[in-house]
Amino acid sequence: MRFQDRVALITGAGSGIGRATARRLAAEGARLALVDWSGDGLEDTVAAIRQDSAGTAGADDTLWTGIIDVSDEAAVERCVSDVIKAFGRIDVLCNNAGISGGHLPVTEQSTSEWQRVLGVNLAGPMLMIKNVAPHMQAQGGGAIVNTASVAGIRSGAGGNAYSASKAGLINLTMTTACDLGSYSIRVNAVCPGLIETGMTRPVFEYARSNDKEHKLGSRCELRRYGRPEEIAAAIAFLASDDASYITGQALPVDGGNTASLNMPGMK
Ligand code: NAD
Ligand code: ADP
């Protein structure tokens, strides 16, 4: 119960890794502010948390939901102020909402799509941190965990806007850790490898319908793709006091994918 009496705000909580993180933190006692631009997704997450706890957690005073676009500055400001009205504090911020955008080479990249991906994946976390950190400063501390990607460390997984946004998010993690360290606010990132979620559904559907299922995760040293719960476990660790001396770091949770050169003929 590492999050007993703590309030966590999770973006992208309506699906995949964000939903798994919400369930994990709820199971460890957190009160939750769940944010997504999909109201249906949030409803399913709330239902899952209620089912997990069999009625012992997830009552209305422990779960708050907000339907916003994290790249909309005015909406983020309103959202954070509403969460503070509801709970009085924010101990944990998980910037997890993200979009993959089109998988196009730079010569085919539209400027508007580039700005949309950077807006959600990079400006979104910045806006959330900008609005949440003052409350953490006033409280005397907090923990922020950003969901970056292995695509921000290497490239080739996702389009060029996606990789650039996640590389930017890794540096934003370091920069904000420097800005906020003296206030006892820790900022870290997880870098998931290939995980089966809404975002990667097309990848999985394509592989399964083209006799390529064996290729999913085949470049990972663990020889498999990952589950949302395996990312949620790492996010929960970084958000908890177990990681009390860790800040400014980006932790790959990728089955060994980024550790490896994946040399042909070596497997
Ligand atoms: P997902 O599509 O299942 O979940 C993303 C959630 O974020 C969705 O519920 C979506 O509605 C929400 N969202 C997207 N844009 C939003 C916005 N502007 N405002 C509010 N909510 C928004 O995908 P996922 O894989 O669970 O993605 C979670 C994070 O993990 C993303 O940041 C993604 O880039 C990252 N990631 C995923 C993988 C993977 O293989 N699935 C790998 C590396 C990183
Ligand atoms: P292979 O590249 O041999 O088909 P992999 O298991 O390495 O097999 O990757 C499967 C696919 O998943 C790749 O096409 C890769 O681009 C894609 N992929 C990996 N990570 C992501 C991600 N974060 N978002 C979208 N697609 C991804």
XYZ file of C-alpha atoms and ligand atoms in Angstrom:
338
model
C 0.000 0.000 0.000
C 2.677 2.474 -1.065
C 0.110 5.083 -2.153
C -2.159 5.102 0.896
C -3.359 8.682 1.521
C -1.762 9.855 -1.727
C -3.405 11.463 -4.716
C -2.245 10.507 -8.212
C -3.192 12.261 -11.448
C -2.812 9.935 -14.461
C -3.244 11.087 -18.069
C -4.170 8.652 -20.822
C -5.928 6.650 -18.089
C -8.657 5.463 -20.462
C -6.681 2.681 -22.121
C -3.583 0.500 -22.181
C -0.668 1.501 -19.963
C -2.582 4.347 -18.284
C -5.450 2.045 -17.284
C -3.016 -0.582 -15.951
C -1.251 2.161 -13.956
C -4.554 3.407 -12.523
C -5.475 -0.129 -11.431
C -2.041 -0.688 -9.895
C -2.006 2.585 -7.933
C -5.625 2.046 -6.809
C -4.673 -1.428 -5.566
C -1.877 0.230 -3.561
C -4.258 2.693 -1.919
C -4.105 5.828 -4.086
C -6.927 8.276 -4.644
C -7.009 8.909 -8.367
C -7.644 11.726 -10.807
C -8.036 9.969 -14.151
C -7.655 12.063 -17.272
C -8.234 11.160 -20.907
C -9.904 12.640 -23.953
C -12.029 9.483 -24.200
C -14.940 9.456 -21.738
C -15.815 5.860 -22.695
C -12.245 4.792 -21.937
C -12.363 6.452 -18.518
C -15.681 4.751 -17.704
C -14.153 1.358 -18.488
C -11.142 2.149 -16.298
C -13.352 3.178 -13.382
C -15.398 -0.027 -13.821
C -12.212 -2.101 -13.822
C -10.963 -0.447 -10.604
C -14.329 -1.012 -8.893
C -14.263 -4.651 -9.956
C -10.646 -5.116 -8.801
C -11.464 -3.813 -5.361
C -14.812 -5.609 -5.078
C -16.314 -2.433 -3.637
C -13.637 -1.804 -0.980
C -11.921 0.946 -2.986
C -12.927 3.125 -5.883
C -15.791 4.901 -4.154
C -16.697 8.276 -5.588
C -14.556 10.202 -3.110
C -11.451 8.310 -4.249
C -11.971 8.508 -8.024
C -12.202 11.679 -10.086
C -12.370 11.733 -13.872
C -11.708 14.548 -16.315
C -12.225 14.479 -20.077
C -9.647 16.824 -21.599
C -7.059 17.069 -24.343
C -3.688 17.338 -22.572
C -2.341 19.545 -25.359
C -4.993 22.215 -24.603
C -3.394 24.656 -22.156
C -6.632 26.161 -20.836
C -8.113 22.681 -20.312
C -5.015 21.522 -18.397
C -5.163 24.595 -16.129
C -8.864 23.970 -15.387
C -8.286 20.257 -14.854
C -5.481 20.712 -12.313
C -7.467 23.344 -10.442
C -10.510 20.980 -10.337
C -8.368 18.099 -9.036
C -7.026 20.350 -6.278
C -10.626 21.339 -5.407
C -11.607 17.648 -5.276
C -8.625 16.241 -3.337
C -6.667 19.213 -1.941
C -3.316 17.878 -3.165
C -1.478 15.975 -5.918
C 1.347 13.668 -4.817
C 1.934 11.789 -8.062
C 1.629 12.914 -11.689
C 1.842 10.294 -14.455
C 2.112 11.930 -17.882
C 1.108 8.949 -19.952
C -1.277 10.190 -22.675
C 0.309 9.817 -26.076
C -0.391 9.284 -29.753
C 1.734 7.577 -32.369
C 0.824 9.697 -35.408
C 1.500 8.435 -38.890
C 4.519 6.231 -39.580
C 5.919 8.329 -42.405
C 9.449 9.261 -43.497
C 10.378 12.902 -43.029
C 9.934 13.669 -46.744
C 6.240 12.774 -46.395
C 5.703 14.333 -42.974
C 2.931 16.929 -42.852
C 3.687 19.912 -40.645
C 0.272 19.798 -38.995
C 0.679 16.104 -38.041
C 4.176 16.844 -36.700
C 2.757 19.637 -34.518
C -0.157 17.439 -33.344
C 2.188 14.652 -32.175
C 4.609 17.079 -30.503
C 1.626 18.896 -28.953
C 0.210 15.804 -27.245
C 3.412 13.876 -26.442
C 5.745 16.730 -25.443
C 3.795 19.955 -24.820
C 1.100 17.959 -22.931
C 3.519 16.729 -20.213
C 5.131 20.197 -20.007
C 1.729 21.841 -19.455
C 0.779 19.292 -16.800
C 4.112 19.691 -14.973
C 3.879 23.472 -15.179
C 0.449 23.421 -13.525
C 0.927 20.562 -11.031
C 4.450 21.341 -9.779
C 3.477 24.539 -7.899
C 1.085 22.450 -5.780
C 3.807 19.860 -5.140
C 6.196 22.678 -4.203
C 3.668 24.013 -1.696
C 3.135 20.510 -0.273
C 6.876 19.925 0.131
C 7.381 17.275 -2.559
C 5.968 14.897 -5.117
C 6.795 12.425 -7.853
C 6.313 12.751 -11.601
C 6.618 9.837 -14.035
C 6.512 10.425 -17.783
C 5.756 7.633 -20.244
C 8.407 8.101 -22.934
C 9.398 5.207 -25.229
C 12.303 3.165 -26.522
C 11.568 5.199 -29.659
C 12.988 8.204 -27.791
C 16.293 6.372 -27.224
C 16.668 4.755 -30.643
C 14.503 5.252 -33.673
C 12.709 2.992 -36.126
C 9.752 2.212 -33.848
C 7.128 4.735 -34.824
C 7.346 7.697 -37.142
C 9.902 10.493 -36.931
C 7.551 12.876 -35.079
C 6.841 10.178 -32.467
C 10.534 9.440 -31.886
C 11.429 13.146 -31.705
C 8.587 13.776 -29.233
C 9.720 10.949 -26.956
C 13.392 11.992 -27.118
C 12.195 15.474 -26.161
C 10.187 13.999 -23.289
C 13.276 12.186 -21.974
C 15.169 15.492 -21.940
C 12.172 17.300 -20.406
C 12.366 14.655 -17.662
C 15.993 15.605 -16.944
C 15.382 19.339 -17.245
C 12.372 19.370 -14.924
C 14.198 17.084 -12.462
C 16.820 19.863 -12.279
C 14.191 22.608 -11.949
C 12.291 20.812 -9.192
C 14.864 18.726 -7.291
C 15.408 21.329 -4.586
C 11.666 21.112 -3.805
C 11.925 17.319 -3.218
C 10.001 16.698 -6.428
C 11.381 13.744 -8.366
C 10.867 13.444 -12.140
C 11.558 10.204 -13.998
C 10.455 8.442 -17.171
C 9.741 4.910 -18.281
C 10.610 3.894 -21.826
C 8.326 1.026 -22.809
C 9.204 -1.311 -25.635
C 6.474 -2.954 -27.690
C 3.355 -3.376 -25.521
C -0.037 -4.604 -26.677
C -2.415 -1.630 -26.210
C -4.847 0.487 -28.207
C -1.939 2.385 -29.740
C -0.237 -0.712 -31.132
C -3.429 -2.580 -32.081
C -2.776 -2.044 -35.820
C 0.724 -3.529 -35.435
C -0.667 -6.617 -33.689
C -3.598 -6.990 -36.085
C -1.288 -6.736 -39.068
C 1.140 -9.297 -37.657
C -1.599 -11.741 -36.642
C -3.372 -11.575 -39.971
C -0.184 -11.951 -42.015
C 1.385 -14.957 -40.321
C 3.939 -12.702 -38.609
C 2.839 -13.111 -35.007
C 6.195 -14.729 -34.202
C 7.872 -11.413 -35.103
C 6.060 -9.415 -32.417
C 8.684 -8.822 -29.762
C 11.196 -11.022 -31.548
C 13.843 -8.275 -31.382
C 13.655 -8.209 -27.589
C 16.186 -10.305 -25.691
C 13.306 -11.783 -23.679
C 11.831 -12.828 -27.065
C 8.383 -11.452 -26.350
C 6.432 -8.222 -26.322
C 5.308 -6.706 -23.034
C 2.075 -6.290 -21.104
C 0.669 -2.954 -19.846
C 0.915 -4.275 -16.262
C 4.695 -4.648 -16.657
C 4.979 -0.930 -17.464
C 2.543 -0.025 -14.672
C 4.783 -1.866 -12.181
C 7.780 0.250 -13.203
C 5.728 3.476 -13.118
C 4.471 2.569 -9.633
C 8.041 1.937 -8.472
C 9.309 5.294 -9.778
C 6.278 7.091 -8.300
C 6.756 5.462 -4.887
C 9.126 6.124 -1.984
C 11.010 2.978 -3.042
C 12.570 5.281 -5.655
C 13.210 8.102 -3.146
C 16.777 8.776 -4.400
C 16.055 8.392 -8.135
C 15.398 11.470 -10.241
C 16.059 12.640 -13.793
C 16.266 9.078 -15.135
C 14.640 7.312 -18.082
C 14.212 3.593 -17.420
C 13.792 1.273 -20.414
C 11.166 -1.409 -19.710
C 11.617 -3.221 -22.972
C 12.602 -6.871 -22.566
C 16.197 -5.926 -23.361
C 15.396 -4.348 -26.715
C 17.598 -1.248 -26.327
C 20.415 -3.245 -24.704
C 20.894 -5.193 -27.894
C 22.340 -4.529 -31.339
C 20.063 -7.239 -32.728
C 22.853 -8.444 -35.004
C 21.627 -10.766 -37.764
C 22.575 -14.369 -37.184
C 23.142 -13.926 -33.455
C 19.864 -15.541 -32.398
P -3.384 3.662 -25.793
O -3.748 4.296 -27.094
O -4.004 2.364 -25.427
O -3.606 4.699 -24.598
C -3.341 6.075 -24.724
C -4.453 6.836 -24.020
O -4.139 8.230 -24.081
C -5.812 6.643 -24.718
O -6.801 6.355 -23.756
C -6.065 7.993 -25.390
O -7.436 8.331 -25.475
C -5.298 8.937 -24.465
N -4.899 10.173 -25.123
C -4.223 10.287 -26.298
N -4.053 11.564 -26.603
C -4.636 12.282 -25.609
C -4.796 13.669 -25.367
N -4.326 14.586 -26.221
N -5.438 14.071 -24.247
C -5.919 13.158 -23.388
N -5.804 11.829 -23.561
C -5.177 11.403 -24.665
O -1.796 3.505 -25.864
P -0.710 3.107 -24.745
O 0.257 2.236 -25.437
O -1.313 2.671 -23.464
O -0.011 4.540 -24.571
C 0.349 5.089 -23.301
C 1.708 5.743 -23.431
O 2.688 4.720 -23.647
C 1.839 6.705 -24.616
O 2.522 7.870 -24.193
C 2.676 5.918 -25.604
O 3.412 6.764 -26.467
C 3.558 5.131 -24.669
N 4.217 3.962 -25.287
C 3.485 2.892 -25.730
C 4.153 1.800 -26.287
C 3.424 0.588 -26.789
O 4.078 -0.290 -27.399
N 2.132 0.469 -26.567
C 5.543 1.800 -26.381
C 6.244 2.901 -25.918
C 5.567 3.970 -25.360
P 9.751 -6.426 -36.552
O 10.268 -5.030 -36.625
O 10.777 -7.469 -36.885
O 8.465 -6.615 -37.329
P 9.380 -5.963 -33.664
O 8.853 -6.890 -32.666
O 10.721 -5.393 -33.406
O 9.340 -6.777 -35.057
O 8.393 -4.744 -33.832
C 7.087 -4.929 -34.290
C 6.553 -3.661 -34.823
O 6.079 -2.834 -33.759
C 7.573 -2.828 -35.584
O 7.058 -2.570 -36.861
C 7.722 -1.566 -34.789
O 7.856 -0.445 -35.636
C 6.390 -1.503 -34.051
N 6.480 -0.749 -32.811
C 7.348 -0.893 -31.809
N 7.152 -0.002 -30.868
C 6.115 0.736 -31.270
C 5.406 1.861 -30.751
N 5.749 2.437 -29.617
N 4.381 2.361 -31.438
C 4.019 1.819 -32.601
N 4.635 0.780 -33.161
C 5.674 0.259 -32.516
